[in-house]
Short mmCIF file of C-alpha atoms in Angstrom, two decimals:
data_model
loop_
_atom_site.label_atom_id
_atom_site.label_comp_id
_atom_site.label_asym_id
_atom_site.label_seq_id
_atom_site.Cartn_x
_atom_site.Cartn_y
_atom_site.Cartn_z
CA UNK A 1460 13.58 -12.71 62.36
CA UNK A 1461 14.71 -15.31 64.92
CA UNK A 1462 14.30 -18.61 63.04
CA UNK A 1463 14.02 -20.49 66.32
CA UNK A 1464 11.15 -18.26 67.43
CA UNK A 1465 9.10 -17.45 64.32
CA UNK A 1466 6.01 -15.28 64.56
CA UNK A 1467 2.90 -17.43 65.03
CA UNK A 1468 -0.59 -16.42 63.98
CA UNK A 1469 -3.92 -18.16 64.48
CA UNK A 1470 -6.61 -18.34 61.81
CA UNK A 1471 -9.73 -20.42 62.28
CA UNK A 1472 -8.26 -22.42 65.15
CA UNK A 1473 -5.11 -23.30 63.17
CA UNK A 1474 -1.55 -22.12 63.90
CA UNK A 1475 0.85 -20.86 61.21
CA UNK A 1476 4.49 -19.79 61.09
CA UNK A 1477 4.99 -16.43 59.38
CA UNK A 1478 8.00 -16.36 57.06
CA UNK A 1479 9.20 -13.29 55.18
CA UNK A 1480 10.35 -14.53 51.78
CA UNK A 1481 10.97 -11.48 49.59
CA UNK A 1482 9.89 -7.96 48.79
CA UNK A 1483 7.38 -7.34 46.00
CA UNK A 1484 6.43 -3.92 44.69
CA UNK A 1485 2.67 -3.50 44.85
CA UNK A 1486 0.55 -0.39 44.61
CA UNK A 1487 1.48 0.59 48.16
CA UNK A 1488 4.98 -0.96 48.05
CA UNK A 1489 3.99 -3.64 50.52
CA UNK A 1490 6.04 -6.67 51.32
CA UNK A 1491 4.65 -9.99 50.23
CA UNK A 1492 4.52 -12.36 53.12
CA UNK A 1493 4.14 -16.08 52.78
CA UNK A 1494 2.86 -17.93 55.78
CA UNK A 1495 3.53 -21.62 56.06
CA UNK A 1496 1.41 -24.04 57.99
CA UNK A 1497 2.91 -24.89 61.34
CA UNK A 1498 2.39 -27.74 63.76
CA UNK A 1499 -1.33 -27.81 62.98
CA UNK A 1500 -1.00 -28.10 59.17
CA UNK A 1501 -3.07 -30.37 56.97
CA UNK A 1502 -0.57 -33.22 57.07
CA UNK A 1503 -1.11 -33.59 60.79
CA UNK A 1504 -4.87 -33.13 61.09
CA UNK A 1505 -8.06 -34.35 59.42
CA UNK A 1506 -8.67 -32.58 56.11
CA UNK A 1507 -12.37 -32.07 56.85
CA UNK A 1508 -11.40 -28.70 58.39
CA UNK A 1509 -12.19 -27.40 54.87
CA UNK A 1510 -15.22 -27.93 52.65
CA UNK A 1511 -13.79 -29.71 49.61
CA UNK A 1512 -16.09 -31.10 46.93
CA UNK A 1513 -15.22 -34.13 44.83
CA UNK A 1514 -15.77 -33.58 41.12
CA UNK A 1515 -15.42 -35.68 37.96
CA UNK A 1516 -11.93 -34.25 37.43
CA UNK A 1517 -10.75 -34.30 41.05
CA UNK A 1518 -11.51 -31.89 43.87
CA UNK A 1519 -12.47 -28.25 44.31
CA UNK A 1520 -13.25 -25.71 47.02
CA UNK A 1521 -14.64 -22.17 47.02
CA UNK A 1522 -13.30 -19.22 49.01
CA UNK A 1523 -15.33 -16.07 49.59
CA UNK A 1524 -13.03 -13.11 48.92
CA UNK A 1525 -13.93 -9.40 48.63
CA UNK A 1526 -12.90 -8.09 45.20
CA UNK A 1527 -10.40 -5.49 46.59
CA UNK A 1528 -8.27 -8.40 47.84
CA UNK A 1529 -8.02 -10.28 44.52
CA UNK A 1530 -4.80 -8.46 43.63
CA UNK A 1531 -2.99 -9.98 46.59
CA UNK A 1532 -3.72 -13.51 45.36
CA UNK A 1533 -2.77 -12.58 41.80
CA UNK A 1534 0.44 -10.75 42.75
CA UNK A 1535 2.69 -8.69 40.51
CA UNK A 1536 2.27 -9.89 36.91
CA UNK A 1537 0.36 -12.89 38.26
CA UNK A 1538 3.44 -14.28 40.03
CA UNK A 1539 1.75 -15.11 43.36
CA UNK A 1540 -1.09 -17.01 41.68
CA UNK A 1541 1.32 -18.91 39.42
CA UNK A 1542 3.51 -19.90 42.35
CA UNK A 1543 0.55 -21.08 44.42
CA UNK A 1544 -0.73 -23.16 41.50
CA UNK A 1545 2.68 -24.67 40.78
CA UNK A 1546 3.56 -25.52 44.37
CA UNK A 1547 0.13 -27.02 45.20
CA UNK A 1548 -0.56 -28.51 41.76
CA UNK A 1549 -3.90 -26.76 41.53
CA UNK A 1550 -5.71 -24.27 39.33
CA UNK A 1551 -7.02 -21.06 40.93
CA UNK A 1552 -9.89 -19.23 39.22
CA UNK A 1553 -10.37 -15.59 40.28
CA UNK A 1554 -13.30 -13.35 39.22
CA UNK A 1555 -12.64 -10.26 37.12
CA UNK A 1556 -11.48 -7.14 39.03
CA UNK A 1557 -14.39 -5.36 40.71
CA UNK A 1558 -16.74 -8.32 40.29
CA UNK A 1559 -17.79 -9.88 43.59
CA UNK A 1560 -17.63 -13.67 43.63
CA UNK A 1561 -15.74 -16.69 44.87
CA UNK A 1562 -12.22 -17.87 44.19
CA UNK A 1563 -12.44 -21.48 43.00
CA UNK A 1564 -9.52 -23.84 43.62
CA UNK A 1565 -9.43 -27.11 41.67
CA UNK A 1566 -6.95 -29.97 41.60
CA UNK A 1567 -6.55 -33.70 41.17
CA UNK A 1568 -5.57 -34.24 44.79
CA UNK A 1569 -7.58 -33.27 47.84
CA UNK A 1570 -4.42 -32.42 49.82
CA UNK A 1571 -3.26 -30.01 47.12
CA UNK A 1572 -6.59 -28.17 47.10
CA UNK A 1573 -6.52 -27.88 50.87
CA UNK A 1574 -2.92 -26.66 50.82
CA UNK A 1575 -3.83 -23.98 48.28
CA UNK A 1576 -6.85 -22.84 50.28
CA UNK A 1577 -4.78 -22.67 53.45
CA UNK A 1578 -2.20 -20.47 51.77
CA UNK A 1579 -4.87 -18.25 50.20
CA UNK A 1580 -6.56 -17.81 53.59
CA UNK A 1581 -3.29 -16.85 55.26
CA UNK A 1582 -2.32 -14.40 52.51
CA UNK A 1583 -5.73 -12.74 52.70
CA UNK A 1584 -5.57 -12.46 56.48
CA UNK A 1585 -2.12 -10.87 56.27
CA UNK A 1586 -3.08 -8.27 53.67
CA UNK A 1587 -6.50 -7.54 55.19
CA UNK A 1588 -4.72 -6.30 58.30
CA UNK A 1589 -2.93 -3.71 56.15
CA UNK A 1590 -6.14 -2.24 54.72
CA UNK A 1591 -7.31 1.14 56.05
CA UNK A 1592 -10.47 0.76 58.08
CA UNK A 1593 -13.75 1.42 56.28
CA UNK A 1594 -16.31 1.40 59.11
CA UNK A 1595 -16.44 1.76 62.88
CA UNK A 1596 -18.85 1.15 65.75
CA UNK A 1597 -19.88 4.44 67.32
CA UNK A 1598 -22.10 6.25 69.78
CA UNK A 1599 -23.28 9.55 68.27
CA UNK A 1600 -22.64 12.62 70.46
CA UNK A 1601 -23.92 15.21 67.99
CA UNK A 1602 -27.09 16.20 69.82
CA UNK A 1603 -27.77 19.98 69.56
CA UNK A 1604 -26.98 20.73 73.22
CA UNK A 1605 -23.60 18.95 73.00
CA UNK A 1606 -22.76 20.66 69.72
CA UNK A 1607 -23.55 24.05 71.26
CA UNK A 1608 -21.26 23.43 74.24
CA UNK A 1609 -18.54 22.11 71.93
CA UNK A 1610 -18.68 25.30 69.87
CA UNK A 1611 -18.43 27.29 73.11
CA UNK A 1612 -15.36 25.22 74.05
CA UNK A 1613 -13.80 25.88 70.63
CA UNK A 1614 -14.48 29.62 70.84
CA UNK A 1615 -12.98 29.92 74.34
CA UNK A 1616 -9.91 27.83 73.47
CA UNK A 1617 -9.18 30.02 70.43
CA UNK A 1618 -9.78 33.15 72.47
CA UNK A 1619 -7.46 32.16 75.31
CA UNK A 1620 -4.90 29.82 73.72
CA UNK A 1621 -4.55 30.77 70.04
CA UNK A 1622 -1.03 32.09 70.65
CA UNK A 1623 0.15 28.70 71.93
CA UNK A 1624 2.25 26.76 69.43
CA UNK A 1625 0.18 24.90 66.83
CA UNK A 1626 -3.26 25.87 68.16
CA UNK A 1627 -5.67 26.88 65.37
CA UNK A 1628 -9.30 26.46 64.34
CA UNK A 1629 -8.35 23.70 61.88
CA UNK A 1630 -7.65 21.30 64.77
CA UNK A 1631 -11.25 21.02 65.96
CA UNK A 1632 -13.68 18.21 65.22
CA UNK A 1633 -16.72 18.89 63.05
CA UNK A 1634 -19.46 19.28 65.72
CA UNK A 1635 -21.92 17.26 63.60
CA UNK A 1636 -19.52 14.29 63.77
CA UNK A 1637 -18.86 14.21 67.52
CA UNK A 1638 -18.86 10.57 68.59
CA UNK A 1639 -17.41 7.81 70.73
CA UNK A 1640 -15.52 5.12 68.81
CA UNK A 1641 -15.76 1.54 70.09
CA UNK A 1642 -13.62 -0.09 67.42
CA UNK A 1643 -12.77 -0.05 63.72
CA UNK A 1644 -13.59 -2.56 60.99
CA UNK A 1645 -12.43 -3.39 57.47
CA UNK A 1646 -15.60 -4.29 55.55
CA UNK A 1647 -14.82 -4.65 51.86
CA UNK A 1648 -18.17 -5.59 50.31
CA UNK A 1649 -21.89 -5.67 51.03
CA UNK A 1650 -21.72 -9.24 52.33
CA UNK A 1651 -19.25 -8.25 55.05
CA UNK A 1652 -21.35 -5.20 55.97
CA UNK A 1653 -24.37 -7.50 56.33
CA UNK A 1654 -22.38 -9.83 58.59
CA UNK A 1655 -21.63 -6.85 60.86
CA UNK A 1656 -25.31 -5.83 60.89
CA UNK A 1657 -26.37 -9.36 61.79
CA UNK A 1658 -23.81 -9.58 64.58
CA UNK A 1659 -25.05 -6.28 66.05
CA UNK A 1660 -28.56 -7.71 66.28
CA UNK A 1661 -27.33 -10.92 67.91
CA UNK A 1662 -25.44 -8.82 70.47
CA UNK A 1663 -28.64 -6.91 71.21
CA UNK A 1664 -30.46 -10.16 71.96
CA UNK A 1665 -27.58 -11.82 73.81
CA UNK A 1666 -26.57 -9.09 76.26
CA UNK A 1667 -27.28 -5.46 75.31
CA UNK A 1668 -31.01 -5.55 76.11
CA UNK A 1669 -30.26 -7.00 79.54
CA UNK A 1670 -27.61 -4.39 80.36
CA UNK A 1671 -29.47 -1.36 78.97
CA UNK A 1672 -32.86 -2.48 80.27
CA UNK A 1673 -34.61 -1.31 77.11
CA UNK A 1674 -33.86 2.36 77.84
CA UNK A 1675 -31.32 4.95 76.66
CA UNK A 1676 -28.19 5.39 78.76
CA UNK A 1677 -27.75 8.82 80.34
CA UNK A 1678 -24.15 9.90 79.90
CA UNK A 1679 -22.24 13.02 80.92
CA UNK A 1680 -19.47 14.42 78.74
CA UNK A 1681 -17.07 16.36 80.95
CA UNK A 1682 -13.37 17.08 81.18
CA UNK A 1683 -10.56 16.68 78.65
CA UNK A 1684 -7.49 14.46 78.40
CA UNK A 1685 -4.73 13.94 75.85
CA UNK A 1686 -3.31 10.86 74.14
CA UNK A 1687 0.47 11.18 74.20
CA UNK A 1688 3.01 11.68 77.00
CA UNK A 1689 3.92 15.35 76.56
CA UNK A 1690 1.14 17.97 76.87
CA UNK A 1691 3.39 20.45 75.07
CA UNK A 1692 3.33 18.20 71.98
CA UNK A 1693 -0.25 17.00 71.65
CA UNK A 1694 -1.74 15.32 68.62
CA UNK A 1695 -5.16 14.40 70.05
CA UNK A 1696 -7.29 15.98 72.77
CA UNK A 1697 -10.48 14.21 73.74
CA UNK A 1698 -13.48 14.68 76.00
CA UNK A 1699 -14.17 12.12 78.71
CA UNK A 1700 -17.51 10.39 79.26
CA UNK A 1701 -19.12 8.60 82.18
CA UNK A 1702 -22.52 7.21 83.14
CA UNK A 1703 -24.52 9.74 85.11
CA UNK A 1704 -25.65 7.06 87.58
CA UNK A 1705 -22.03 6.07 88.22
CA UNK A 1706 -22.50 2.56 86.84
CA UNK A 1707 -20.24 0.80 84.34
CA UNK A 1708 -23.06 -0.19 81.97
CA UNK A 1709 -21.72 1.85 79.04
CA UNK A 1710 -18.27 0.33 79.46
CA UNK A 1711 -19.79 -3.16 79.80
CA UNK A 1712 -21.73 -2.81 76.54
CA UNK A 1713 -18.73 -1.40 74.70
CA UNK A 1714 -16.38 -4.08 76.01
CA UNK A 1715 -18.67 -7.00 75.20
CA UNK A 1716 -19.47 -5.64 71.73
CA UNK A 1717 -15.79 -5.34 70.86
CA UNK A 1718 -15.10 -8.80 72.29
CA UNK A 1719 -17.81 -10.33 70.09
CA UNK A 1720 -16.67 -8.49 66.95
CA UNK A 1721 -13.04 -9.48 67.53
CA UNK A 1722 -14.06 -13.12 68.05
CA UNK A 1723 -16.02 -13.03 64.76
CA UNK A 1724 -12.94 -11.86 62.85
CA UNK A 1725 -14.63 -8.62 61.77
CA UNK A 1726 -12.51 -6.44 64.09
CA UNK A 1727 -8.90 -6.46 65.23
CA UNK A 1728 -8.20 -6.19 68.94
CA UNK A 1729 -6.64 -2.79 69.59
CA UNK A 1730 -6.87 -2.32 73.35
CA UNK A 1731 -7.06 -4.66 76.32
CA UNK A 1732 -9.93 -2.45 77.44
CA UNK A 1733 -12.09 -0.17 75.28
CA UNK A 1734 -11.16 3.44 76.01
CA UNK A 1735 -14.31 5.47 75.42
CA UNK A 1736 -13.43 9.00 74.33
CA UNK A 1737 -14.74 11.75 72.08
CA UNK A 1738 -12.05 13.43 69.97
CA UNK A 1739 -12.41 17.23 70.09
CA UNK A 1740 -9.03 18.28 68.65
CA UNK A 1741 -6.77 16.29 66.32
CA UNK A 1742 -3.72 17.36 64.30
CA UNK A 1743 -4.89 15.09 61.46
CA UNK A 1744 -7.70 17.59 60.87
CA UNK A 1745 -5.23 20.28 59.76
CA UNK A 1746 -4.91 18.82 56.26
CA UNK A 1747 -8.03 16.64 56.16
CA UNK A 1748 -11.12 17.69 58.15
CA UNK A 1749 -12.67 14.29 57.44
CA UNK A 1750 -9.72 12.34 58.86
CA UNK A 1751 -10.33 9.64 61.43
CA UNK A 1752 -7.77 8.25 63.86
CA UNK A 1753 -7.49 4.53 64.30
CA UNK A 1754 -7.74 3.64 67.95
CA UNK A 1755 -4.26 2.29 68.54
CA UNK A 1756 -0.76 1.78 67.23
CA UNK A 1757 -2.20 0.08 64.16
CA UNK A 1758 -2.72 3.47 62.52
CA UNK A 1759 -1.86 3.53 58.81
CA UNK A 1760 1.72 4.22 57.77
CA UNK A 1761 1.17 7.85 56.78
CA UNK A 1762 -1.15 8.90 59.59
CA UNK A 1763 1.53 10.23 61.92
CA UNK A 1764 3.83 11.61 59.23
CA UNK A 1765 4.08 15.35 58.81
CA UNK A 1766 1.80 16.05 61.78
CA UNK A 1767 2.39 19.35 63.51
CA UNK A 1768 1.74 18.86 67.23
CA UNK A 1769 0.25 21.62 69.36
CA UNK A 1770 1.07 22.87 72.84
CA UNK A 1771 -1.94 21.96 74.97
CA UNK A 1772 -0.63 22.86 78.42
CA UNK A 1773 -2.84 25.93 78.78
CA UNK A 1774 -5.86 24.14 77.32
CA UNK A 1775 -5.50 21.41 79.93
CA UNK A 1776 -5.09 23.92 82.73
CA UNK A 1777 -8.03 26.11 81.70
CA UNK A 1778 -10.47 23.47 80.44
CA UNK A 1779 -9.58 20.36 82.43
CA UNK A 1780 -13.12 20.12 83.82
CA UNK A 1781 -15.08 21.71 80.96
CA UNK A 1782 -18.68 20.45 80.96
CA UNK A 1783 -19.95 19.53 77.49
CA UNK A 1784 -23.33 18.37 78.73
CA UNK A 1785 -25.58 15.38 79.24
CA UNK A 1786 -26.70 13.06 76.46
CA UNK A 1787 -29.06 10.14 76.01
CA UNK A 1788 -27.34 7.31 74.16
CA UNK A 1789 -29.99 5.13 72.53
CA UNK A 1790 -28.05 3.13 69.94
CA UNK A 1791 -24.75 1.81 68.65
CA UNK A 1792 -24.17 2.59 64.99
CA UNK A 1793 -22.19 0.87 62.30
CA UNK A 1794 -20.76 4.05 60.77
CA UNK A 1795 -19.11 4.42 57.38
CA UNK A 1796 -15.82 6.29 57.30
CA UNK A 1797 -15.53 9.38 55.05
CA UNK A 1798 -19.30 9.79 54.72
CA UNK A 1799 -22.13 12.07 55.88
CA UNK A 1800 -25.88 11.72 56.26
CA UNK A 1801 -28.49 14.48 56.19
CA UNK A 1802 -27.62 15.53 59.76
CA UNK A 1803 -23.90 15.77 58.99
CA UNK A 1804 -23.11 12.63 61.00
CA UNK A 1805 -21.51 9.57 59.42
CA UNK A 1806 -23.74 7.42 57.21
CA UNK A 1807 -25.25 4.62 59.27
CA UNK A 1808 -24.98 1.18 57.67
CA UNK A 1809 -26.51 -0.70 60.61
CA UNK A 1810 -27.80 0.06 64.08
CA UNK A 1811 -28.37 -1.57 67.46
CA UNK A 1812 -31.12 0.20 69.37
CA UNK A 1813 -31.26 0.14 73.18
CA UNK A 1814 -35.01 0.79 73.20
CA UNK A 1815 -37.35 -2.16 72.79
#
C-alpha cells in the first residue's frame, strides 16, 4: 500500500484511512483490517455524531449488530475485542452467539466510547462487504409463456450445439427461477429485512407509482448476449429485455431503486448503470443448480474457480434474435437467495407492486 495515498472509505459521512495491520486466521482465512479515523475523526469534530448516554459510572452507547458479525468484533480467541477495549479504555459487551441484540460499549470517558464505536463501525463495514449476498431485488420472468419459450430455446440449443465444447443441459437456468436482477443485498437478520421492505414501500410512494402509472409494464424478452470478451469461452449467456413501447421506464425504475438502496447502505454499488438481463445459461449451474451470480466483479472468491467455460459461438449465431416472449411486470420482489416458494420461484420477503 502507498502510505502517502492510503485507501479512503466513507461511512456515515465520515472519512477513514484503511490500514492493513496483520493477517488473522478466521473461518474463511480472511485478513483482519483495522481502519483508523482520518481527517474527520472524533478529535476534530463534535462528538454528538454518536448517541452516547451518560451513566452513573461514565458513558455508554449501543450498536445494532446482526449476530453473524459478532465474531469479527470478538476476533480469534477474543483478541480483537481485547485490543479494542485496551486501546480505547472501554468495556465491550457482546450478546451470546446466535442471539440478536445490541453491542454495548461503556467507559469512563466519552471520547473513549466514541473511539470504540467508530472502530467497531468500521470493522463491521469492512467485514460486511465480504459476506455472500443473501437477498436480491428482482423482476420475476417465470410466467408460463416465457417458461415454455425458454424450454424451446434449451431444446434447440442442445439439438444444434451439444457438440460444441462445454455445452450441456446442466448449464441452463431453472425455468421457474427466470428473473431480472436489479442488485444484491446482505441482510443478516429480520430487522435488516424489514428495513429493505420499508424502503421498497417508500420508493413506491416517492417515484415508482409516478413512473409506472399504476399499471404493469409490458416487456419483451428477445435476443441473447454474453458477459465476457471471448464467445468461445463463455461463462454466462443472458436474454435481453426492453419495454414494448420503446420507453426507458423499466430502466428508470431499476436505476432509481438501486440508487436509493445504495444510499441507504443496504446495497453496494456494482455498476454505474443497472444492466437488466435474464441469465439463461451459466457455468456455475454445472455443480450447483441453485447458484446465483453476483452482478459484478465483487463475486465471492470461489465463484470463478474451477469453472469450465463453454463455446457459445454457434449459439450466438443461431439464436442471436431468439424471441422468448412478452411479459407483464407488475412488481419488484425482495427475493431470498437459495430458496423456493410454491411456484418454484425464489421466496419473496417483500414486494413493491406497480398496481394501485
